[in-house]
mmCIF file of C-alpha atoms in Angstrom:
data_model
loop_
_atom_site.group_PDB
_atom_site.id
_atom_site.type_symbol
_atom_site.label_atom_id
_atom_site.label_comp_id
_atom_site.label_asym_id
_atom_site.label_seq_id
_atom_site.Cartn_x
_atom_site.Cartn_y
_atom_site.Cartn_z
ATOM 1 C CA MET C 1 86.424 101.739 88.878
ATOM 2 C CA PRO C 2 84.434 104.821 87.855
ATOM 3 C CA SER C 3 81.132 103.537 86.566
ATOM 4 C CA LEU C 4 81.587 105.519 83.341
ATOM 5 C CA LEU C 5 84.074 102.822 82.340
ATOM 6 C CA LEU C 6 81.245 100.303 82.196
ATOM 7 C CA LYS C 7 79.675 100.592 78.770
ATOM 8 C CA LEU C 8 76.445 98.646 78.717
ATOM 9 C CA ASP C 9 74.895 97.305 75.546
ATOM 10 C CA PRO C 10 71.250 96.106 75.574
ATOM 11 C CA ALA C 11 72.000 93.522 72.874
ATOM 12 C CA ARG C 12 74.680 91.797 74.939
ATOM 13 C CA ASP C 13 73.811 92.596 78.549
ATOM 14 C CA LEU C 14 71.200 91.616 81.117
ATOM 15 C CA VAL C 15 70.215 93.876 83.994
ATOM 16 C CA LEU C 16 68.106 93.255 87.078
ATOM 17 C CA GLU C 17 67.223 96.255 89.249
ATOM 18 C CA ARG C 18 65.324 96.050 92.512
ATOM 19 C CA GLU C 19 65.120 97.513 95.950
ATOM 20 C CA VAL C 20 65.444 95.261 99.003
ATOM 21 C CA GLU C 21 64.406 95.888 102.599
ATOM 22 C CA VAL C 22 67.894 95.420 104.065
ATOM 23 C CA PRO C 23 70.819 97.861 104.282
ATOM 24 C CA PRO C 24 73.912 97.615 102.014
ATOM 25 C CA ALA C 25 76.143 96.370 104.882
ATOM 26 C CA LEU C 26 74.068 93.182 105.192
ATOM 27 C CA VAL C 27 73.810 92.665 101.430
ATOM 28 C CA TRP C 28 77.582 93.069 101.193
ATOM 29 C CA ALA C 29 78.176 90.516 103.973
ATOM 30 C CA ALA C 30 75.832 88.077 102.237
ATOM 31 C CA TRP C 31 77.840 88.431 99.022
ATOM 32 C CA THR C 32 81.335 88.240 100.447
ATOM 33 C CA LYS C 33 81.393 85.488 103.085
ATOM 34 C CA PRO C 34 81.169 81.876 101.837
ATOM 35 C CA GLU C 35 79.178 80.754 104.890
ATOM 36 C CA HIS C 36 76.539 83.356 104.027
ATOM 37 C CA LEU C 37 76.583 83.098 100.239
ATOM 38 C CA SER C 38 76.083 79.346 100.277
ATOM 39 C CA ARG C 39 72.820 79.867 102.192
ATOM 40 C CA TRP C 40 70.986 82.037 99.645
ATOM 41 C CA PHE C 41 72.782 82.231 96.260
ATOM 42 C CA ALA C 42 71.258 79.078 94.728
ATOM 43 C CA PRO C 43 67.521 79.402 94.055
ATOM 44 C CA ASP C 44 65.758 76.735 96.113
ATOM 45 C CA PRO C 45 65.677 73.681 95.660
ATOM 46 C CA TRP C 46 69.234 74.008 94.287
ATOM 47 C CA THR C 47 72.011 74.064 96.886
ATOM 48 C CA ILE C 48 75.656 75.172 97.177
ATOM 49 C CA PRO C 49 77.908 72.432 98.582
ATOM 50 C CA THR C 50 81.128 74.372 97.843
ATOM 51 C CA CYS C 51 81.911 78.075 97.932
ATOM 52 C CA GLU C 52 85.322 79.733 97.944
ATOM 53 C CA ILE C 53 85.946 83.469 98.072
ATOM 54 C CA ASP C 54 89.258 85.350 98.020
ATOM 55 C CA LEU C 55 88.011 88.904 98.043
ATOM 56 C CA ARG C 56 90.594 90.877 96.051
ATOM 57 C CA PRO C 57 91.270 91.505 92.362
ATOM 58 C CA GLY C 58 92.556 88.266 90.865
ATOM 59 C CA GLY C 59 91.215 86.271 93.830
ATOM 60 C CA ILE C 60 89.064 83.212 93.361
ATOM 61 C CA PHE C 61 85.292 83.144 93.238
ATOM 62 C CA HIS C 62 84.336 79.487 93.078
ATOM 63 C CA CYS C 63 80.855 78.251 93.619
ATOM 64 C CA VAL C 64 79.366 74.829 92.935
ATOM 65 C CA MET C 65 75.619 74.650 92.345
ATOM 66 C CA ARG C 66 73.918 71.303 92.983
ATOM 67 C CA ALA C 67 70.685 70.536 91.149
ATOM 68 C CA PRO C 68 67.831 68.633 92.824
ATOM 69 C CA ASP C 69 68.930 65.516 90.872
ATOM 70 C CA GLY C 70 72.373 65.735 92.493
ATOM 71 C CA LYS C 71 74.209 66.941 89.405
ATOM 72 C CA GLU C 72 76.799 69.611 90.198
ATOM 73 C CA TYR C 73 77.612 72.716 88.161
ATOM 74 C CA PRO C 74 80.869 74.406 89.098
ATOM 75 C CA ASN C 75 81.497 78.074 88.389
ATOM 76 C CA VAL C 76 84.944 79.532 88.742
ATOM 77 C CA GLY C 77 86.333 82.958 88.032
ATOM 78 C CA CYS C 78 88.025 85.848 89.741
ATOM 79 C CA TYR C 79 87.171 89.191 91.229
ATOM 80 C CA LEU C 80 88.014 92.350 89.292
ATOM 81 C CA GLU C 81 86.835 95.070 91.646
ATOM 82 C CA VAL C 82 85.962 95.011 95.344
ATOM 83 C CA ALA C 83 84.480 98.302 96.585
ATOM 84 C CA SER C 84 83.048 97.599 100.024
ATOM 85 C CA GLU C 85 79.245 97.960 100.253
ATOM 86 C CA GLU C 86 79.172 99.604 96.823
ATOM 87 C CA ARG C 87 80.268 97.380 93.986
ATOM 88 C CA LEU C 88 81.543 93.876 93.402
ATOM 89 C CA ILE C 89 82.740 92.827 89.961
ATOM 90 C CA TRP C 90 83.867 89.363 88.912
ATOM 91 C CA THR C 91 84.201 87.427 85.695
ATOM 92 C CA ASP C 92 84.465 83.881 84.422
ATOM 93 C CA ALA C 93 86.568 85.159 81.501
ATOM 94 C CA LEU C 94 89.571 85.003 83.828
ATOM 95 C CA LEU C 95 90.488 82.210 86.203
ATOM 96 C CA PRO C 96 92.002 83.029 89.611
ATOM 97 C CA GLY C 97 95.314 84.857 89.130
ATOM 98 C CA PHE C 98 93.966 86.457 85.919
ATOM 99 C CA ARG C 99 94.617 83.510 83.558
ATOM 100 C CA PRO C 100 92.280 83.696 80.516
ATOM 101 C CA ALA C 101 89.518 81.079 80.562
ATOM 102 C CA THR C 102 88.519 79.130 77.462
ATOM 103 C CA ASP C 103 84.760 79.643 77.273
ATOM 104 C CA PRO C 104 83.645 82.805 79.057
ATOM 105 C CA LEU C 105 80.000 83.543 79.686
ATOM 106 C CA SER C 106 79.955 86.860 81.532
ATOM 107 C CA THR C 107 81.324 89.571 83.745
ATOM 108 C CA THR C 108 78.918 90.317 86.591
ATOM 109 C CA ILE C 109 78.544 93.586 88.466
ATOM 110 C CA VAL C 110 76.590 93.806 91.707
ATOM 111 C CA ALA C 111 75.999 97.455 92.603
ATOM 112 C CA LEU C 112 74.515 98.601 95.912
ATOM 113 C CA GLU C 113 73.174 101.999 96.877
ATOM 114 C CA ALA C 114 71.813 102.941 100.293
ATOM 115 C CA HIS C 115 68.296 104.380 100.205
ATOM 116 C CA GLU C 116 66.513 105.096 103.488
ATOM 117 C CA GLY C 117 67.814 101.994 105.204
ATOM 118 C CA ARG C 118 67.086 99.850 102.171
ATOM 119 C CA THR C 119 69.321 98.905 99.248
ATOM 120 C CA ARG C 120 68.970 99.725 95.604
ATOM 121 C CA TYR C 121 70.371 96.563 94.095
ATOM 122 C CA THR C 122 71.493 96.213 90.484
ATOM 123 C CA VAL C 123 72.945 93.092 88.905
ATOM 124 C CA THR C 124 74.427 93.460 85.443
ATOM 125 C CA ALA C 125 75.729 90.562 83.366
ATOM 126 C CA MET C 126 77.895 91.607 80.399
ATOM 127 C CA HIS C 127 78.404 88.949 77.723
ATOM 128 C CA PRO C 128 80.874 88.717 74.849
ATOM 129 C CA ASP C 129 78.087 88.504 72.273
ATOM 130 C CA GLU C 130 74.328 88.397 71.756
ATOM 131 C CA ALA C 131 74.272 84.590 71.537
ATOM 132 C CA ARG C 132 75.591 84.221 75.048
ATOM 133 C CA ARG C 133 73.253 86.909 76.360
ATOM 134 C CA LEU C 134 70.357 84.920 74.853
ATOM 135 C CA ARG C 135 71.613 81.629 76.295
ATOM 136 C CA HIS C 136 71.911 83.224 79.740
ATOM 137 C CA GLU C 137 68.425 84.699 79.417
ATOM 138 C CA GLU C 138 66.967 81.357 78.355
ATOM 139 C CA VAL C 139 68.424 79.410 81.277
ATOM 140 C CA GLY C 140 66.591 81.851 83.529
ATOM 141 C CA PHE C 141 68.828 84.779 84.456
ATOM 142 C CA ARG C 142 65.947 86.916 85.654
ATOM 143 C CA ARG C 143 64.000 84.238 87.506
ATOM 144 C CA ALA C 144 67.126 82.904 89.230
ATOM 145 C CA TRP C 145 68.485 86.265 90.335
ATOM 146 C CA ASP C 146 65.069 87.403 91.487
ATOM 147 C CA ALA C 147 64.587 84.283 93.591
ATOM 148 C CA ALA C 148 68.127 84.482 94.974
ATOM 149 C CA LEU C 149 67.619 88.093 96.011
ATOM 150 C CA ASP C 150 64.425 87.189 97.865
ATOM 151 C CA GLN C 151 66.383 84.447 99.627
ATOM 152 C CA LEU C 152 69.202 86.885 100.436
ATOM 153 C CA ALA C 153 66.808 89.370 102.057
ATOM 154 C CA SER C 154 65.106 86.655 104.030
ATOM 155 C CA TYR C 155 68.410 85.084 105.105
ATOM 156 C CA VAL C 156 70.158 88.266 106.283
ATOM 157 C CA THR C 157 67.072 89.324 108.245
ATOM 158 C CA SER C 158 67.508 86.132 110.280
ATOM 159 C CA LEU C 159 71.169 86.868 111.145
ATOM 160 C CA MET E 1 98.010 91.939 93.629
ATOM 161 C CA PRO E 2 100.357 89.811 95.723
ATOM 162 C CA SER E 3 102.459 87.847 93.275
ATOM 163 C CA LEU E 4 101.534 84.614 95.047
ATOM 164 C CA LEU E 5 98.163 84.905 93.321
ATOM 165 C CA LEU E 6 99.875 84.407 89.974
ATOM 166 C CA LYS E 7 100.164 80.674 89.414
ATOM 167 C CA LEU E 8 102.430 80.039 86.470
ATOM 168 C CA ASP E 9 102.312 76.878 84.411
ATOM 169 C CA PRO E 10 105.194 76.050 82.040
ATOM 170 C CA ALA E 11 102.828 74.246 79.661
ATOM 171 C CA ARG E 12 100.642 77.300 79.145
ATOM 172 C CA ASP E 13 102.896 80.272 79.875
ATOM 173 C CA LEU E 14 105.817 82.085 78.276
ATOM 174 C CA VAL E 15 108.357 84.046 80.283
ATOM 175 C CA LEU E 16 111.114 86.427 79.227
ATOM 176 C CA GLU E 17 113.544 87.607 81.895
ATOM 177 C CA ARG E 18 116.298 90.134 81.315
ATOM 178 C CA GLU E 19 118.113 93.002 82.890
ATOM 179 C CA VAL E 20 118.208 96.393 81.157
ATOM 180 C CA GLU E 21 120.543 99.330 81.663
ATOM 181 C CA VAL E 22 117.830 101.826 82.563
ATOM 182 C CA PRO E 23 116.033 102.433 85.874
ATOM 183 C CA PRO E 24 112.430 101.284 86.525
ATOM 184 C CA ALA E 25 111.061 104.852 86.379
ATOM 185 C CA LEU E 26 112.047 105.138 82.708
ATOM 186 C CA VAL E 27 110.834 101.662 81.829
ATOM 187 C CA TRP E 28 107.513 102.489 83.489
ATOM 188 C CA ALA E 29 107.181 105.748 81.544
ATOM 189 C CA ALA E 30 107.935 103.889 78.307
ATOM 190 C CA TRP E 31 105.142 101.427 79.065
ATOM 191 C CA THR E 32 102.475 103.830 80.212
ATOM 192 C CA LYS E 33 102.491 106.830 77.880
ATOM 193 C CA PRO E 34 101.182 106.299 74.336
ATOM 194 C CA GLU E 35 103.659 108.763 72.829
ATOM 195 C CA HIS E 36 106.497 106.670 74.268
ATOM 196 C CA LEU E 37 105.073 103.201 73.744
ATOM 197 C CA SER E 38 104.407 103.824 70.075
ATOM 198 C CA ARG E 39 108.126 104.519 69.574
ATOM 199 C CA TRP E 40 109.535 101.185 70.770
ATOM 200 C CA PHE E 41 106.828 98.540 71.281
ATOM 201 C CA ALA E 42 106.701 97.240 67.702
ATOM 202 C CA PRO E 43 109.893 95.438 66.651
ATOM 203 C CA ASP E 44 111.381 97.334 63.719
ATOM 204 C CA PRO E 45 110.370 97.470 60.801
ATOM 205 C CA TRP E 46 106.845 97.192 62.232
ATOM 206 C CA THR E 47 105.285 100.431 63.459
ATOM 207 C CA ILE E 48 102.480 101.587 65.761
ATOM 208 C CA PRO E 49 100.130 104.092 64.116
ATOM 209 C CA THR E 50 97.598 103.998 66.982
ATOM 210 C CA CYS E 51 98.053 103.598 70.722
ATOM 211 C CA GLU E 52 95.518 104.319 73.439
ATOM 212 C CA ILE E 53 96.121 103.907 77.166
ATOM 213 C CA ASP E 54 93.726 104.479 80.078
ATOM 214 C CA LEU E 55 95.903 103.446 82.968
ATOM 215 C CA ARG E 56 93.514 101.964 85.533
ATOM 216 C CA PRO E 57 91.825 98.602 86.061
ATOM 217 C CA GLY E 58 89.195 98.214 83.347
ATOM 218 C CA GLY E 59 90.821 100.978 81.271
ATOM 219 C CA ILE E 60 91.640 100.478 77.612
ATOM 220 C CA PHE E 61 94.935 99.258 76.235
ATOM 221 C CA HIS E 62 94.621 99.523 72.481
ATOM 222 C CA CYS E 63 97.538 99.230 70.163
ATOM 223 C CA VAL E 64 97.598 98.803 66.389
ATOM 224 C CA MET E 65 100.681 97.161 64.880
ATOM 225 C CA ARG E 66 101.423 97.895 61.209
ATOM 226 C CA ALA E 67 103.427 95.343 59.233
ATOM 227 C CA PRO E 68 105.970 96.430 56.592
ATOM 228 C CA ASP E 69 103.381 95.528 53.895
ATOM 229 C CA GLY E 70 100.934 98.028 55.448
ATOM 230 C CA LYS E 71 98.614 95.463 56.942
ATOM 231 C CA GLU E 72 97.383 96.455 60.409
ATOM 232 C CA TYR E 73 96.883 94.208 63.427
ATOM 233 C CA PRO E 74 94.803 95.727 66.205
ATOM 234 C CA ASN E 75 95.118 94.565 69.801
ATOM 235 C CA VAL E 76 92.611 95.635 72.374
ATOM 236 C CA GLY E 77 92.152 94.731 75.994
ATOM 237 C CA CYS E 78 92.114 96.274 79.422
ATOM 238 C CA TYR E 79 94.375 96.769 82.382
ATOM 239 C CA LEU E 80 93.899 94.605 85.460
ATOM 240 C CA GLU E 81 96.584 95.940 87.786
ATOM 241 C CA VAL E 82 98.619 99.133 87.734
ATOM 242 C CA ALA E 83 101.365 99.213 90.401
ATOM 243 C CA SER E 84 103.611 102.131 89.508
ATOM 244 C CA GLU E 85 107.179 101.147 88.553
ATOM 245 C CA GLU E 86 106.544 97.602 89.776
ATOM 246 C CA ARG E 87 103.923 95.712 87.863
ATOM 247 C CA LEU E 88 101.547 96.216 84.976
ATOM 248 C CA ILE E 89 98.966 93.562 84.140
ATOM 249 C CA TRP E 90 96.569 93.584 81.208
ATOM 250 C CA THR E 91 94.574 91.053 79.248
ATOM 251 C CA ASP E 92 92.848 90.629 75.916
ATOM 252 C CA ALA E 93 90.336 88.271 77.595
ATOM 253 C CA LEU E 94 88.431 91.378 78.680
ATOM 254 C CA LEU E 95 87.590 94.410 76.589
ATOM 255 C CA PRO E 96 87.671 97.889 78.158
ATOM 256 C CA GLY E 97 85.122 98.080 80.968
ATOM 257 C CA PHE E 98 85.684 94.361 81.732
ATOM 258 C CA ARG E 99 83.388 92.924 79.003
ATOM 259 C CA PRO E 100 84.489 89.356 78.129
ATOM 260 C CA ALA E 101 86.176 89.074 74.731
ATOM 261 C CA THR E 102 85.410 86.253 72.313
ATOM 262 C CA ASP E 103 88.848 84.847 71.472
ATOM 263 C CA PRO E 104 91.406 85.572 74.192
ATOM 264 C CA LEU E 105 95.083 84.938 73.667
ATOM 265 C CA SER E 106 96.750 86.010 76.899
ATOM 266 C CA THR E 107 97.101 87.957 80.096
ATOM 267 C CA THR E 108 100.445 89.759 80.196
ATOM 268 C CA ILE E 109 102.413 90.769 83.268
ATOM 269 C CA VAL E 110 105.336 93.173 83.060
ATOM 270 C CA ALA E 111 107.263 93.128 86.342
ATOM 271 C CA LEU E 112 110.068 95.564 87.163
ATOM 272 C CA GLU E 113 112.625 95.416 89.953
ATOM 273 C CA ALA E 114 115.302 98.021 90.646
ATOM 274 C CA HIS E 115 118.820 96.602 90.760
ATOM 275 C CA GLU E 116 121.767 99.010 91.078
ATOM 276 C CA GLY E 117 120.256 101.586 88.766
ATOM 277 C CA ARG E 118 119.216 98.957 86.273
ATOM 278 C CA THR E 119 115.939 97.083 85.916
ATOM 279 C CA ARG E 120 115.234 93.401 86.266
ATOM 280 C CA TYR E 121 112.526 93.029 83.665
ATOM 281 C CA THR E 122 110.169 90.047 83.450
ATOM 282 C CA VAL E 123 107.408 89.607 80.896
ATOM 283 C CA THR E 124 104.991 86.749 81.474
ATOM 284 C CA ALA E 125 102.255 85.745 79.052
ATOM 285 C CA MET E 126 99.612 83.417 80.524
ATOM 286 C CA HIS E 127 97.438 81.574 78.012
ATOM 287 C CA PRO E 128 94.169 79.669 78.422
ATOM 288 C CA ASP E 129 95.705 76.474 77.032
ATOM 289 C CA GLU E 130 98.827 74.885 75.594
ATOM 290 C CA ALA E 131 97.672 75.387 72.005
ATOM 291 C CA ARG E 132 97.590 79.146 72.391
ATOM 292 C CA ARG E 133 100.939 79.152 74.200
ATOM 293 C CA LEU E 134 102.388 77.268 71.241
ATOM 294 C CA ARG E 135 100.787 79.607 68.700
ATOM 295 C CA HIS E 136 102.192 82.614 70.580
ATOM 296 C CA GLU E 137 105.619 80.993 70.727
ATOM 297 C CA GLU E 138 105.566 80.208 67.010
ATOM 298 C CA VAL E 139 104.667 83.740 65.940
ATOM 299 C CA GLY E 140 107.822 84.838 67.746
ATOM 300 C CA PHE E 141 107.033 85.814 71.340
ATOM 301 C CA ARG E 142 110.651 85.663 72.450
ATOM 302 C CA ARG E 143 112.208 87.324 69.411
ATOM 303 C CA ALA E 144 109.635 90.130 69.377
ATOM 304 C CA TRP E 145 109.801 90.925 73.091
ATOM 305 C CA ASP E 146 113.587 90.758 73.062
ATOM 306 C CA ALA E 147 113.812 93.182 70.155
ATOM 307 C CA ALA E 148 111.204 95.495 71.665
ATOM 308 C CA LEU E 149 113.083 95.622 74.957
ATOM 309 C CA ASP E 150 116.297 96.584 73.158
ATOM 310 C CA GLN E 151 114.334 99.344 71.428
ATOM 311 C CA LEU E 152 112.838 100.461 74.740
ATOM 312 C CA ALA E 153 116.273 100.774 76.359
ATOM 313 C CA SER E 154 117.670 102.648 73.389
ATOM 314 C CA TYR E 155 114.628 104.941 73.144
ATOM 315 C CA VAL E 156 114.434 105.962 76.817
ATOM 316 C CA THR E 157 118.159 106.660 76.905
ATOM 317 C CA SER E 158 117.530 109.289 74.234
ATOM 318 C CA LEU E 159 114.801 111.047 76.268
#
């Protein structure tokens, strides 16, 4: 999808921009293979006991996060755009197969750009309204995504 | 999207299947050009004063229906899949650019299949829950889509 179609709104959206020391091919692999994603996506000490990826529009993205107390938080949605090593878009507003969900939080866009062997990495979370943007911010959007990205870089370097 | 990804559920979905006397190319044109769609999509005596189509995933589908009493009912969503003369999928669970909407009703799939110069035409509306399927049924899903399809066939024959 041409990026001009994405219309961001500071009142409803959250954005994290960083550069990481690994190339886009490795970041892409980390994002798109369950055996990789489950190793870095949950900020330590949380873990990911279940991860399912069907990498095509309408395909499932299902990820269970387990808290240190053992409680599990499932997330399920579907992919909307899969542009290899460039952009991955998914949403929890639609279940796999594009069925509308009942209580959406966000559509997430992970954008990658090669830069001298490193990756310019941008995560954008678009919410239906300001209340949900605030809720997402308060549960630690920035801290969690920052920590996860550090874990990603460290994990893929060990591959 | 392979159709196997679409998992229908009789409790939450509505389906209309018919055959029409016009070929898929004309049905597709009727569905994808605003100047055509505005001529047949609203069951008479309703009309369509505004119709906007950006035919790509994430692109706008915006259509205002005007009741005989002048009251207007806007519908806005975005396309999810555009497979020329075969399948068109859009949803009101996502606004243009994939932003989650606040009160989704349905994802709609229009599927076309050529059959001896005619078109096997299937409309499927997938809802988040049974309550919204019922609401959609009660406001006249079947009657409206049936009437609109008759209008489509009659309109494209005149082109």
